Tab-separated table of C-alpha atoms and ligand atoms in Angstrom:
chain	number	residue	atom	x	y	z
O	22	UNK	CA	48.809	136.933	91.861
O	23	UNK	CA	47.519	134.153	93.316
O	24	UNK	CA	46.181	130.472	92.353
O	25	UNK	CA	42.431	130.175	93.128
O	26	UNK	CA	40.661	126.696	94.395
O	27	UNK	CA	38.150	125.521	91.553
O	28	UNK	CA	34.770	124.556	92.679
O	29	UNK	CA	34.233	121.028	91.557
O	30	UNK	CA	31.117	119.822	90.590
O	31	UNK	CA	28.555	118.880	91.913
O	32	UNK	CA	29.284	121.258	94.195
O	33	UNK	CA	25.961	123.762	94.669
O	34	UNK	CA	28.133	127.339	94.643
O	35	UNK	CA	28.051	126.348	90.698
O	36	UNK	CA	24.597	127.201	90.583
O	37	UNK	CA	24.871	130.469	91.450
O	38	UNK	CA	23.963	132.998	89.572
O	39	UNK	CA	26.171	135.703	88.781
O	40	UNK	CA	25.767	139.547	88.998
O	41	UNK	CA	26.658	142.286	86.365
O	42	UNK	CA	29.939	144.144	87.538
O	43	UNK	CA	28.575	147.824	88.356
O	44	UNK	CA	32.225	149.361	88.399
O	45	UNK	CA	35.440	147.584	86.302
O	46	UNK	CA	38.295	148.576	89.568
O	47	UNK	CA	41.189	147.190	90.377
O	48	UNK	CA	39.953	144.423	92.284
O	49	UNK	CA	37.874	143.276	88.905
O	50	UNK	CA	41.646	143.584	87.508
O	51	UNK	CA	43.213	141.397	90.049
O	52	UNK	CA	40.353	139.328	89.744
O	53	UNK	CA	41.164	138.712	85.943
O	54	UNK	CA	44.932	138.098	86.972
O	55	UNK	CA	43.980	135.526	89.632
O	56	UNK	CA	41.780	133.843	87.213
O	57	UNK	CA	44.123	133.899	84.449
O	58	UNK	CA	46.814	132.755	86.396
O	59	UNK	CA	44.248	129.732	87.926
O	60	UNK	CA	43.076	128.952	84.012
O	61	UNK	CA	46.662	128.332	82.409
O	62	UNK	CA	47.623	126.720	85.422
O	63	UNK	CA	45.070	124.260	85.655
O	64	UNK	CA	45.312	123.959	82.472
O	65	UNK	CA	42.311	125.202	80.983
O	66	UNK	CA	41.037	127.348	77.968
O	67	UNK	CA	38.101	128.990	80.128
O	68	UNK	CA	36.992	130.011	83.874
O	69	UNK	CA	34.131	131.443	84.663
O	70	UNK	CA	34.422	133.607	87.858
O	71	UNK	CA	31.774	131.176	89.348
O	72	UNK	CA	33.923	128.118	89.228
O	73	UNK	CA	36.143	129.917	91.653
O	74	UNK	CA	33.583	130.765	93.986
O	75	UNK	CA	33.121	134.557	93.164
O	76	UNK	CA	29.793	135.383	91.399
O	77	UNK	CA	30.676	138.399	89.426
O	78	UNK	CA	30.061	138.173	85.193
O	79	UNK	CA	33.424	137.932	84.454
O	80	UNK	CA	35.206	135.157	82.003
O	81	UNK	CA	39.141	134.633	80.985
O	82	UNK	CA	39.852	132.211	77.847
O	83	UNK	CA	42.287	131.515	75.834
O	84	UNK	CA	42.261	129.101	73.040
O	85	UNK	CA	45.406	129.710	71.366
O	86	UNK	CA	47.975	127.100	70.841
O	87	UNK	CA	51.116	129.040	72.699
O	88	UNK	CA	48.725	130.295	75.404
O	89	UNK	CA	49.726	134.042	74.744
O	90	UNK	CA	46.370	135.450	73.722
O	91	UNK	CA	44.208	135.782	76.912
O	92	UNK	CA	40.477	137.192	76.847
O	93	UNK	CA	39.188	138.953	79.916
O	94	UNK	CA	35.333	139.418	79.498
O	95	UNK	CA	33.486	141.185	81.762
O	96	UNK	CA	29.275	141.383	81.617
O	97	UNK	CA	29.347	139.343	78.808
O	98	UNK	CA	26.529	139.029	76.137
O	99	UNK	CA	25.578	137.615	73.070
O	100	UNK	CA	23.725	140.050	70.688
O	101	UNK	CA	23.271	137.406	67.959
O	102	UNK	CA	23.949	133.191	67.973
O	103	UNK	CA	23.075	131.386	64.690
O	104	UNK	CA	24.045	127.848	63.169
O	105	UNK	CA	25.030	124.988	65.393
O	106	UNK	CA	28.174	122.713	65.915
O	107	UNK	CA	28.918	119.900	68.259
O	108	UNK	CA	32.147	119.724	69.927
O	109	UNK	CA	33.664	117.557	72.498
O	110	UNK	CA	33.727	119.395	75.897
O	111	UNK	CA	35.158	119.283	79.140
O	112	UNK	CA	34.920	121.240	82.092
O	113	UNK	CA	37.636	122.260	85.099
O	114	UNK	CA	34.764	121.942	87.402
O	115	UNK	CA	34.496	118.122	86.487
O	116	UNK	CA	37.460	116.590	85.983
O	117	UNK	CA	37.917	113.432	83.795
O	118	UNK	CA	34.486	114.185	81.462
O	119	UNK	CA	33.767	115.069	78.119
O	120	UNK	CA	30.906	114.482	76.204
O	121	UNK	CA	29.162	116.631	73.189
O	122	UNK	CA	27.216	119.528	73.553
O	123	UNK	CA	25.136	121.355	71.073
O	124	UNK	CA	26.167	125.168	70.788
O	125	UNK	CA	25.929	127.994	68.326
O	126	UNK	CA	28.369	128.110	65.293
O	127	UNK	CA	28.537	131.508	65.446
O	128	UNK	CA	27.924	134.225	67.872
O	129	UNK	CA	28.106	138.065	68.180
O	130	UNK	CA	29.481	138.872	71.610
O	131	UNK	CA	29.467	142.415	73.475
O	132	UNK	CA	31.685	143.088	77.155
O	133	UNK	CA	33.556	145.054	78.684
O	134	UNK	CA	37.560	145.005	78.873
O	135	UNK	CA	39.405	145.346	81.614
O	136	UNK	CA	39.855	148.791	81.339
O	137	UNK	CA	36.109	149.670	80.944
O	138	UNK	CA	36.010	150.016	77.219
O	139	UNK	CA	33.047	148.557	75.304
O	140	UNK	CA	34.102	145.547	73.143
O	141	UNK	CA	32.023	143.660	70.304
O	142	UNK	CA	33.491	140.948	68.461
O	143	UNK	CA	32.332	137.898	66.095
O	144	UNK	CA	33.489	134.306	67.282
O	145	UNK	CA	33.182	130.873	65.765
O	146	UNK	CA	34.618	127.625	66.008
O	147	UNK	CA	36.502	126.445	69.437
O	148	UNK	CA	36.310	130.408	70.754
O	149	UNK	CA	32.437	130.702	70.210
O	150	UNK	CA	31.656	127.158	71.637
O	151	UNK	CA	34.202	128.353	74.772
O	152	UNK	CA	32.625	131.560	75.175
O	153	UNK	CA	28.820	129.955	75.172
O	154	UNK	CA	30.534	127.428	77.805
O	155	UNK	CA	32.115	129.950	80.675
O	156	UNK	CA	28.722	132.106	79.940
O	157	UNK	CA	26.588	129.356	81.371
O	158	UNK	CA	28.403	129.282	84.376
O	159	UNK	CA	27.925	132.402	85.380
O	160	UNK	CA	23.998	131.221	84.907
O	161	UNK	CA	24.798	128.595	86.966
O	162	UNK	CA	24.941	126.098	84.301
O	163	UNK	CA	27.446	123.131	84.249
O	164	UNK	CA	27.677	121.807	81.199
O	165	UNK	CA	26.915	118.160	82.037
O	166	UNK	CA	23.778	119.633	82.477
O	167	UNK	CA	23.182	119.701	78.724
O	168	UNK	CA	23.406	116.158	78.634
O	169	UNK	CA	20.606	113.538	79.566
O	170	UNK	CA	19.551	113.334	83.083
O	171	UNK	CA	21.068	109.736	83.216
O	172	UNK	CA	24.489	110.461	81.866
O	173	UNK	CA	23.696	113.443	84.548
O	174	UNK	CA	23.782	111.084	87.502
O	175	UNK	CA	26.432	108.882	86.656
O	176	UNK	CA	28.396	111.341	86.238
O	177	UNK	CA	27.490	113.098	90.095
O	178	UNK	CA	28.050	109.170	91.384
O	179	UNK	CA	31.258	108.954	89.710
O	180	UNK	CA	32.646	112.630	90.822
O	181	UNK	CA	31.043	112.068	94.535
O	182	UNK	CA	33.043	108.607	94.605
O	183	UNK	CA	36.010	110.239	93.728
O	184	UNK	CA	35.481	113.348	96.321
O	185	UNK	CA	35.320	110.769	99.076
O	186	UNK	CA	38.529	108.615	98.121
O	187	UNK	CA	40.381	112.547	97.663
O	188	UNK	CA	38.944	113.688	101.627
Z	3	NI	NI1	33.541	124.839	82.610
């Protein structure tokens, strides 16, 4: 296994988009480890294979409170979204900010497993808003970029100050 350097926004590899994963091997598998091992680690509930500068659809999450229920999701979609929440959210990508994003209440999700096998499960609450979160990445989408284009650039100033005081 092996820890994995996070892309940090606003780094431009986060735009990339990602492509479906034609065959679920073993290196999809290690993948998932190395991710996994990089999300708890960090610590995180989510990582989008993008943030760690491989642009495969694949996702690991886990929003449970002893950290013992991990969720490998690979070619995620969502078949069916309705309702809305707002939740607080943050972002490995940019440390240090949270602000609220509008998502989907509920959502009807359909991957693959790490094994191959079709999955298709109902999520709402924290594990819905988290899944709608690590999906935009693999679109390329940060979440900041929900926000308004001023909070937006403040927030790029603020990370690119801190990038130059870390280098
Ligand atoms: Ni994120």
């Amino acid at each position: 296994m092996a820890l994995l350097p996070i892309l940090r926004y606003p780094d431009r590899r986060l735009h990339t988009k990602a492509v479906a994963v034609a065959v679920v091997d073993d290196s999809v598998r290690q993948l998932v480890r190395d991710m996994a091992e990089t999300m708890y680690a960090a610590p995180g509930i989510g990582l989008a294979a993008t943030q760690v500068d491989v642009h495969k659809r694949v996702i690991v999450i886990d929003v449970s409170e002893d950290r013992s229920h991990l969720l490998a999701l690979i070619n995620p979609q969502i078949v069916e979204r309705d309702g809305e929440q707002v939740t607080e959210e943050g972002c490995l990508s940019v440390p240090g900010v949270y602000d609220k994003v509008v998502r989907a209440e509920h959502v009807r999700v359909r991957a693959l497993d790490p094994d191959g096998r079709s999955l298709e499960f109902d999520a709402d609450g924290l594990l819905a808003v988290c899944i709608q979160h690590e999906m935009d990445h693999l679109d390329g989408i940060v979440f900041v970029e929900h926000l308004s284009r001023l909070k937006q650039a403040r927030i790029r100033a603020k990370l690119e100050k801190q990038a130059r005081i870390t280098a």
